[in-house]
Amino acid sequence: MAQRLNVTYNRKPCYDIVFSTGWEDLTEELAEMELKERRICVITDSNVDPLYGEEMLKLLEKVCKKAVKFTFTAGEEQKNLDTVKEAYRFLIGEGLDRKDLLVALGGGVVGDLTGFVAATYLRGIDFIQVPTTLLAQADSSVGGKTGVDFDGYKNMVGAFKMPRLVYMNFDVLKTLDDRQYFAGFAEIMKYGLIKDAEFYAWLIENMYEICERDVNVLSEMLMRSCTIKKLVVEKDPTEQGERAILNLGHTIGHAIEKAKNFQLLHGECVALGTVAAAYVSWKKEMLSMEEYYEIRDMFVPFCLPISIDGIVPEEILKLTKSDKKKQGDSIKFILLKKIGKAVIDTTVTDEEILAAVKEIYFDDEAND
Ligand code: GLY
């Protein structure tokens, strides 16, 4: 039996997040959307298409007039306006109109890009999120942030566009490769760290089951992390204030992602950025030394990096300036007051950022 959470937007019920195993419940959800006379376009990438593309089309054909699929090459490098243009051309060619529907089938890149296409094509058409990675299920599919990278700036062009439904099929997590799976876990840790110390403790207690991908534990883990995200985005859907705490680890994380030419996964960079943010929090006497080391070391059993080589710390500092999480000239840095409580801080200095990057920097050559 599927579980669900409703997310409100401006205090009105807006969309459900449905937690399920398998695809059957998705057919039912779509049947209720009255799509019999509508066309549906699945947008997916070259990794996900061979796994679920055809199955999804068959399922959709049962509930709509015509189902088609647009597939682009997988990878963060494709999350740009060129791919958006190709998607527009495809939709125009297939004659999709404003009452039709898009389905984002994939990870964070697919979800962000499809959402942006949905926000802009014909001034906006409906879309649903069907996230297939842990990162997309735990974070990016919920909350209506959509967009693409532009000229090397991450998520620089985008829109807030709420989906009509987020459908999470836990079965897809079983076949994710380990690297993708654990990268998603960085965002889950984030929810405990920023808002819920009990959830953080629960993650530690259930470490073994999480690593083994026990479906009951996964289901509770995603329900709890999505509930935290829901509560934050409901209060501040367009990030005028508190929603920014969801960016813990992202300022330095995005800079590393860019410096490494997107060779590391987003979640891996978020883990590194979170260690750096916890370090700044310790140095600013918000966290104790013990808390800092506990947070840092918590990433290790989940196969996430806590140090990195092959970067130039000064370059990372420079790149943090081009991240969009800025307020005037100062960076909106997310720090931890304690485990379970994040704060927005605009006073972090260049020296503090540099010291934090040096803390996570592992100089390979010096260790030869
Ligand atoms: N991923 C951060 C947010 O949705 O605000």
Tab-separated table of C-alpha atoms and ligand atoms in Angstrom:
chain	number	residue	atom	x	y	z
A	1	MET	CA	0.000	0.000	0.000
A	2	ALA	CA	1.563	3.285	-1.119
A	3	GLN	CA	2.208	5.961	1.495
A	4	ARG	CA	1.909	9.637	0.666
A	5	LEU	CA	2.703	13.125	1.833
A	6	ASN	CA	0.921	16.194	0.544
A	7	VAL	CA	3.010	19.306	-0.086
A	8	THR	CA	1.237	22.658	0.104
A	9	TYR	CA	2.131	25.762	-1.869
A	10	ASN	CA	1.005	29.121	-0.502
A	11	ARG	CA	-0.914	27.148	2.144
A	12	LYS	CA	-3.013	25.263	-0.415
A	13	PRO	CA	-2.606	21.513	-1.138
A	14	CYS	CA	-0.401	21.344	-4.211
A	15	TYR	CA	1.021	17.890	-4.967
A	16	ASP	CA	1.495	14.471	-3.419
A	17	ILE	CA	4.736	12.626	-2.923
A	18	VAL	CA	3.816	8.951	-3.326
A	19	PHE	CA	6.153	6.333	-1.835
A	20	SER	CA	5.781	2.911	-3.354
A	21	THR	CA	7.469	-0.227	-4.621
A	22	GLY	CA	6.908	-0.996	-8.287
A	23	TRP	CA	5.057	1.019	-10.916
A	24	GLU	CA	1.459	-0.164	-10.362
A	25	ASP	CA	0.527	2.699	-8.063
A	26	LEU	CA	1.787	5.180	-10.676
A	27	THR	CA	-0.791	3.874	-13.175
A	28	GLU	CA	-3.492	4.545	-10.600
A	29	GLU	CA	-2.215	8.015	-9.790
A	30	LEU	CA	-2.149	8.917	-13.487
A	31	ALA	CA	-5.570	7.424	-14.136
A	32	GLU	CA	-6.960	9.949	-11.653
A	33	MET	CA	-5.426	12.830	-13.620
A	34	GLU	CA	-7.817	12.320	-16.546
A	35	LEU	CA	-5.230	12.119	-19.276
A	36	LYS	CA	-7.227	9.957	-21.745
A	37	GLU	CA	-7.294	12.715	-24.382
A	38	ARG	CA	-3.810	14.018	-23.585
A	39	ARG	CA	-0.313	13.381	-24.865
A	40	ILE	CA	2.530	12.616	-22.481
A	41	CYS	CA	6.226	13.075	-23.164
A	42	VAL	CA	8.733	11.252	-20.994
A	43	ILE	CA	12.018	13.119	-20.698
A	44	THR	CA	14.889	10.895	-19.643
A	45	ASP	CA	18.600	10.317	-20.214
A	46	SER	CA	20.776	7.679	-21.833
A	47	ASN	CA	21.439	5.936	-18.490
A	48	VAL	CA	17.841	5.580	-17.415
A	49	ASP	CA	16.192	5.031	-20.799
A	50	PRO	CA	17.511	1.457	-21.289
A	51	LEU	CA	16.396	0.537	-17.764
A	52	TYR	CA	12.886	1.989	-17.521
A	53	GLY	CA	12.116	3.958	-20.719
A	54	GLU	CA	10.073	1.349	-22.589
A	55	GLU	CA	8.338	0.102	-19.437
A	56	MET	CA	7.292	3.669	-18.670
A	57	LEU	CA	5.949	4.252	-22.200
A	58	LYS	CA	3.862	1.063	-22.018
A	59	LEU	CA	2.461	2.104	-18.674
A	60	LEU	CA	1.636	5.606	-19.924
A	61	GLU	CA	0.003	4.321	-23.108
A	62	LYS	CA	-2.686	2.783	-20.892
A	63	VAL	CA	-3.713	6.134	-19.437
A	64	CYS	CA	-3.282	8.657	-22.283
A	65	LYS	CA	-3.861	9.228	-26.002
A	66	LYS	CA	-0.196	9.105	-27.030
A	67	ALA	CA	3.048	8.640	-25.131
A	68	VAL	CA	6.422	9.663	-26.581
A	69	LYS	CA	9.942	9.836	-25.207
A	70	PHE	CA	12.784	12.346	-25.493
A	71	THR	CA	16.179	11.010	-24.406
A	72	PHE	CA	19.329	13.081	-23.992
A	73	THR	CA	22.907	12.051	-23.212
A	74	ALA	CA	23.379	11.521	-19.473
A	75	GLY	CA	25.597	13.866	-17.477
A	76	GLU	CA	25.685	17.242	-15.757
A	77	GLU	CA	27.400	18.709	-18.884
A	78	GLN	CA	24.102	18.226	-20.733
A	79	LYS	CA	22.105	20.224	-18.206
A	80	ASN	CA	22.130	23.329	-20.343
A	81	LEU	CA	20.038	25.461	-22.686
A	82	ASP	CA	21.122	23.466	-25.767
A	83	THR	CA	19.434	20.358	-24.377
A	84	VAL	CA	16.413	22.462	-23.425
A	85	LYS	CA	16.225	23.687	-27.043
A	86	GLU	CA	16.352	20.126	-28.343
A	87	ALA	CA	13.547	19.207	-25.965
A	88	TYR	CA	11.417	22.170	-27.158
A	89	ARG	CA	11.947	21.093	-30.783
A	90	PHE	CA	10.905	17.553	-29.943
A	91	LEU	CA	7.766	18.722	-28.127
A	92	ILE	CA	6.840	21.047	-30.994
A	93	GLY	CA	7.419	18.210	-33.488
A	94	GLU	CA	5.144	15.930	-31.473
A	95	GLY	CA	2.551	18.683	-31.198
A	96	LEU	CA	2.338	18.774	-27.402
A	97	ASP	CA	0.052	21.527	-26.196
A	98	ARG	CA	-0.471	23.264	-22.910
A	99	LYS	CA	-2.839	20.639	-21.523
A	100	ASP	CA	-0.389	17.803	-22.098
A	101	LEU	CA	2.053	16.413	-19.561
A	102	LEU	CA	5.790	15.862	-19.167
A	103	VAL	CA	7.276	13.062	-17.082
A	104	ALA	CA	10.781	13.540	-15.653
A	105	LEU	CA	12.156	10.005	-15.451
A	106	GLY	CA	15.658	10.004	-13.988
A	107	GLY	CA	18.023	11.592	-11.502
A	108	GLY	CA	18.591	15.200	-10.522
A	109	VAL	CA	19.746	16.400	-13.955
A	110	VAL	CA	16.654	14.976	-15.666
A	111	GLY	CA	14.327	16.353	-12.994
A	112	ASP	CA	15.815	19.866	-13.007
A	113	LEU	CA	15.903	20.085	-16.802
A	114	THR	CA	12.440	18.636	-17.385
A	115	GLY	CA	10.987	20.935	-14.744
A	116	PHE	CA	12.542	23.913	-16.505
A	117	VAL	CA	11.167	22.785	-19.873
A	118	ALA	CA	7.752	22.376	-18.217
A	119	ALA	CA	7.986	25.850	-16.671
A	120	THR	CA	8.762	27.529	-19.991
A	121	TYR	CA	7.279	25.504	-22.877
A	122	LEU	CA	4.113	27.310	-23.995
A	123	ARG	CA	4.488	29.423	-20.841
A	124	GLY	CA	4.129	26.345	-18.714
A	125	ILE	CA	2.712	22.834	-18.896
A	126	ASP	CA	2.227	20.234	-16.175
A	127	PHE	CA	4.913	17.764	-15.249
A	128	ILE	CA	5.460	14.961	-12.799
A	129	GLN	CA	8.675	13.818	-11.187
A	130	VAL	CA	9.625	10.136	-11.258
A	131	PRO	CA	13.047	10.239	-9.562
A	132	THR	CA	15.229	7.170	-10.069
A	133	THR	CA	18.273	8.015	-7.935
A	134	LEU	CA	18.492	8.299	-4.171
A	135	LEU	CA	19.625	11.908	-4.517
A	136	ALA	CA	16.644	12.839	-6.655
A	137	GLN	CA	14.221	10.984	-4.375
A	138	ALA	CA	15.606	12.512	-1.199
A	139	ASP	CA	16.079	16.032	-2.437
A	140	SER	CA	15.880	17.426	-5.942
A	141	SER	CA	12.459	16.076	-7.000
A	142	VAL	CA	10.704	17.804	-4.094
A	143	GLY	CA	10.185	21.543	-3.739
A	144	GLY	CA	9.795	22.811	-7.292
A	145	LYS	CA	13.321	24.062	-8.001
A	146	THR	CA	14.041	23.599	-11.697
A	147	GLY	CA	16.781	24.869	-13.966
A	148	VAL	CA	19.957	24.365	-15.936
A	149	ASP	CA	23.614	25.366	-15.698
A	150	PHE	CA	24.775	28.345	-17.722
A	151	ASP	CA	28.348	29.263	-18.745
A	152	GLY	CA	29.737	27.058	-15.979
A	153	TYR	CA	27.453	28.543	-13.310
A	154	LYS	CA	25.432	25.808	-11.663
A	155	ASN	CA	21.639	26.164	-11.769
A	156	MET	CA	22.029	29.777	-12.865
A	157	VAL	CA	18.935	29.809	-15.108
A	158	GLY	CA	15.730	28.348	-13.747
A	159	ALA	CA	12.266	28.730	-12.342
A	160	PHE	CA	10.167	27.531	-9.455
A	161	LYS	CA	7.635	25.139	-10.936
A	162	MET	CA	5.700	22.726	-8.769
A	163	PRO	CA	5.179	19.219	-10.153
A	164	ARG	CA	1.688	17.657	-10.167
A	165	LEU	CA	3.041	14.539	-8.526
A	166	VAL	CA	6.305	13.069	-7.256
A	167	TYR	CA	6.310	9.291	-7.563
A	168	MET	CA	9.052	7.386	-5.755
A	169	ASN	CA	9.507	3.749	-6.586
A	170	PHE	CA	11.951	2.314	-4.016
A	171	ASP	CA	12.579	-0.731	-6.204
A	172	VAL	CA	14.761	1.375	-8.511
A	173	LEU	CA	17.199	1.998	-5.662
A	174	LYS	CA	18.118	-1.692	-5.493
A	175	THR	CA	19.821	-1.559	-8.885
A	176	LEU	CA	21.622	1.773	-8.462
A	177	ASP	CA	25.378	1.369	-8.506
A	178	ASP	CA	27.022	1.882	-5.108
A	179	ARG	CA	28.584	5.193	-6.014
A	180	GLN	CA	25.259	6.719	-7.104
A	181	TYR	CA	23.462	5.261	-4.118
A	182	PHE	CA	25.852	6.594	-1.489
A	183	ALA	CA	26.115	9.984	-3.206
A	184	GLY	CA	22.386	10.383	-2.517
A	185	PHE	CA	22.985	9.684	1.120
A	186	ALA	CA	24.906	12.973	1.531
A	187	GLU	CA	21.646	14.908	1.072
A	188	ILE	CA	19.889	12.639	3.566
A	189	MET	CA	22.552	13.282	6.217
A	190	LYS	CA	21.975	16.948	5.488
A	191	TYR	CA	18.364	16.760	6.700
A	192	GLY	CA	19.427	15.335	10.052
A	193	LEU	CA	22.201	17.883	10.442
A	194	ILE	CA	20.126	20.961	9.589
A	195	LYS	CA	16.846	20.146	11.302
A	196	ASP	CA	16.515	16.884	13.169
A	197	ALA	CA	19.096	15.477	15.605
A	198	GLU	CA	16.874	12.447	16.260
A	199	PHE	CA	16.822	11.587	12.570
A	200	TYR	CA	20.621	11.972	12.486
A	201	ALA	CA	20.914	9.502	15.402
A	202	TRP	CA	18.464	7.152	13.642
A	203	LEU	CA	20.693	7.186	10.530
A	204	ILE	CA	23.665	6.114	12.645
A	205	GLU	CA	21.635	3.376	14.366
A	206	ASN	CA	20.419	2.052	11.017
A	207	MET	CA	23.733	2.337	9.206
A	208	TYR	CA	23.953	-1.373	8.399
A	209	GLU	CA	20.403	-1.610	7.008
A	210	ILE	CA	20.889	1.575	4.974
A	211	CYS	CA	24.074	0.198	3.416
A	212	GLU	CA	22.249	-3.079	2.712
A	213	ARG	CA	19.338	-1.123	1.162
A	214	ASP	CA	16.721	-2.736	3.401
A	215	VAL	CA	13.461	-1.621	1.819
A	216	ASN	CA	11.669	-0.907	5.130
A	217	VAL	CA	14.537	1.229	6.349
A	218	LEU	CA	14.790	3.009	2.988
A	219	SER	CA	11.102	3.732	3.115
A	220	GLU	CA	11.304	5.245	6.617
A	221	MET	CA	14.486	7.141	5.709
A	222	LEU	CA	12.887	8.753	2.651
A	223	MET	CA	9.586	9.479	4.412
A	224	ARG	CA	11.475	11.256	7.180
A	225	SER	CA	13.836	13.217	4.950
A	226	CYS	CA	11.017	14.236	2.579
A	227	THR	CA	8.925	15.330	5.566
A	228	ILE	CA	11.733	17.641	6.693
A	229	LYS	CA	12.108	19.023	3.183
A	230	LYS	CA	8.340	19.449	2.832
A	231	LEU	CA	8.147	21.484	6.046
A	232	VAL	CA	10.991	23.760	4.959
A	233	VAL	CA	9.765	24.381	1.395
A	234	GLU	CA	6.175	24.912	2.509
A	235	LYS	CA	7.276	27.775	4.742
A	236	ASP	CA	9.582	29.327	2.181
A	237	PRO	CA	8.864	27.934	-1.311
A	238	THR	CA	10.934	30.465	-3.255
A	239	GLU	CA	13.922	30.685	-0.906
A	240	GLN	CA	13.419	34.148	0.471
A	241	GLY	CA	14.866	32.998	3.791
A	242	GLU	CA	14.895	29.692	5.646
A	243	ARG	CA	14.912	27.406	2.594
A	244	ALA	CA	18.559	28.395	2.127
A	245	ILE	CA	19.495	26.020	4.982
A	246	LEU	CA	18.900	23.202	2.495
A	247	ASN	CA	22.081	24.415	0.839
A	248	LEU	CA	24.307	23.122	3.643
A	249	GLY	CA	27.555	21.965	2.037
A	250	HIS	CA	26.588	23.380	-1.350
A	251	THR	CA	28.718	26.553	-1.557
A	252	ILE	CA	32.054	24.747	-1.341
A	253	GLY	CA	30.438	21.601	-2.806
A	254	HIS	CA	29.431	23.380	-6.024
A	255	ALA	CA	32.882	24.964	-6.295
A	256	ILE	CA	34.544	21.528	-6.065
A	257	GLU	CA	32.062	20.109	-8.560
A	258	LYS	CA	33.037	22.788	-11.038
A	259	ALA	CA	36.798	22.650	-10.325
A	260	LYS	CA	36.688	18.906	-10.940
A	261	ASN	CA	34.765	19.371	-14.186
A	262	PHE	CA	31.788	17.434	-12.838
A	263	GLN	CA	33.884	14.257	-12.511
A	264	LEU	CA	32.644	13.882	-8.934
A	265	LEU	CA	28.962	13.326	-8.246
A	266	HIS	CA	26.935	16.162	-6.763
A	267	GLY	CA	26.340	14.200	-3.533
A	268	GLU	CA	30.062	13.497	-3.128
A	269	CYS	CA	30.774	17.217	-3.414
A	270	VAL	CA	27.988	17.979	-0.927
A	271	ALA	CA	29.647	15.588	1.554
A	272	LEU	CA	32.966	17.444	1.149
A	273	GLY	CA	31.227	20.812	1.371
A	274	THR	CA	29.405	19.710	4.529
A	275	VAL	CA	32.667	18.675	6.199
A	276	ALA	CA	34.071	22.108	5.285
A	277	ALA	CA	30.958	23.885	6.622
A	278	ALA	CA	31.146	21.882	9.859
A	279	TYR	CA	34.809	22.895	10.156
A	280	VAL	CA	33.914	26.596	9.798
A	281	SER	CA	31.161	26.056	12.406
A	282	TRP	CA	33.729	24.569	14.806
A	283	LYS	CA	36.210	27.378	14.196
A	284	LYS	CA	33.445	29.917	14.841
A	285	GLU	CA	32.754	28.099	18.135
A	286	MET	CA	29.283	26.999	17.147
A	287	LEU	CA	30.128	23.284	17.138
A	288	SER	CA	32.524	21.560	19.526
A	289	MET	CA	35.632	19.847	18.171
A	290	GLU	CA	34.040	16.458	19.011
A	291	GLU	CA	30.912	17.322	17.020
A	292	TYR	CA	33.014	18.408	14.039
A	293	TYR	CA	34.963	15.134	13.982
A	294	GLU	CA	31.795	13.114	14.518
A	295	ILE	CA	30.097	14.768	11.528
A	296	ARG	CA	33.171	14.357	9.358
A	297	ASP	CA	33.631	10.701	10.212
A	298	MET	CA	29.949	9.859	9.754
A	299	PHE	CA	30.383	10.092	5.996
A	300	VAL	CA	33.050	7.374	5.930
A	301	PRO	CA	30.868	4.256	6.498
A	302	PHE	CA	28.592	5.550	3.754
A	303	CYS	CA	31.498	5.522	1.295
A	304	LEU	CA	31.493	9.312	0.927
A	305	PRO	CA	34.685	11.359	0.618
A	306	ILE	CA	35.876	13.563	3.494
A	307	SER	CA	39.020	14.781	1.752
A	308	ILE	CA	40.033	15.519	-1.802
A	309	ASP	CA	43.232	15.818	-3.827
A	310	GLY	CA	43.940	17.504	-7.143
A	311	ILE	CA	42.434	20.868	-6.278
A	312	VAL	CA	43.943	24.284	-5.678
A	313	PRO	CA	42.330	25.631	-2.481
A	314	GLU	CA	42.636	29.250	-3.705
A	315	GLU	CA	40.778	28.294	-6.892
A	316	ILE	CA	37.972	26.729	-4.846
A	317	LEU	CA	37.699	29.957	-2.848
A	318	LYS	CA	37.453	31.917	-6.093
A	319	LEU	CA	34.799	29.593	-7.427
A	320	THR	CA	32.655	30.029	-4.304
A	321	LYS	CA	32.269	33.655	-5.399
A	322	SER	CA	30.583	32.658	-8.619
A	323	ASP	CA	28.050	30.454	-6.862
A	324	LYS	CA	24.613	32.025	-6.925
A	325	LYS	CA	23.985	31.667	-3.192
A	326	LYS	CA	24.944	35.270	-2.618
A	327	GLN	CA	23.387	38.245	-0.945
A	328	GLY	CA	24.934	41.386	-2.417
A	329	ASP	CA	28.661	40.756	-2.145
A	330	SER	CA	28.569	38.303	0.729
A	331	ILE	CA	28.041	34.592	0.419
A	332	LYS	CA	25.050	33.061	2.218
A	333	PHE	CA	26.932	30.334	4.021
A	334	ILE	CA	25.054	27.637	5.910
A	335	LEU	CA	26.625	26.747	9.244
A	336	LEU	CA	25.655	24.387	12.060
A	337	LYS	CA	24.890	25.706	15.526
A	338	LYS	CA	24.589	22.123	16.692
A	339	ILE	CA	23.606	18.801	15.172
A	340	GLY	CA	19.993	19.390	14.117
A	341	LYS	CA	20.180	23.192	13.829
A	342	ALA	CA	21.483	25.115	10.826
A	343	VAL	CA	21.836	28.877	10.497
A	344	ILE	CA	22.400	31.231	7.574
A	345	ASP	CA	25.613	33.213	8.028
A	346	THR	CA	26.796	36.064	5.814
A	347	THR	CA	29.933	36.840	7.821
A	348	VAL	CA	32.168	33.946	6.772
A	349	THR	CA	35.464	35.440	5.588
A	350	ASP	CA	37.704	34.359	2.715
A	351	GLU	CA	40.278	33.237	5.285
A	352	GLU	CA	37.718	30.997	6.979
A	353	ILE	CA	36.633	29.479	3.669
A	354	LEU	CA	40.245	28.905	2.629
A	355	ALA	CA	41.088	27.276	5.964
A	356	ALA	CA	38.078	24.958	5.585
A	357	VAL	CA	39.075	23.992	2.036
A	358	LYS	CA	42.628	23.319	3.218
A	359	GLU	CA	41.188	21.114	5.978
A	360	ILE	CA	39.557	18.819	3.406
A	361	TYR	CA	42.442	19.088	0.922
A	362	PHE	CA	44.630	16.032	0.744
A	363	ASP	CA	47.883	16.927	-0.963
A	364	ASP	CA	48.688	13.700	-2.790
A	365	GLU	CA	52.148	14.803	-3.946
A	366	ALA	CA	53.205	15.861	-0.446
A	367	ASN	CA	52.368	12.336	0.676
A	368	ASP	CA	54.342	10.505	-2.011
B	1	GLY	N1	18.083	21.311	-2.972
B	1	GLY	C1	17.847	22.464	-2.204
B	1	GLY	C2	16.454	22.985	-2.339
B	1	GLY	O1	15.590	22.329	-2.895
B	1	GLY	O2	16.222	24.071	-1.897
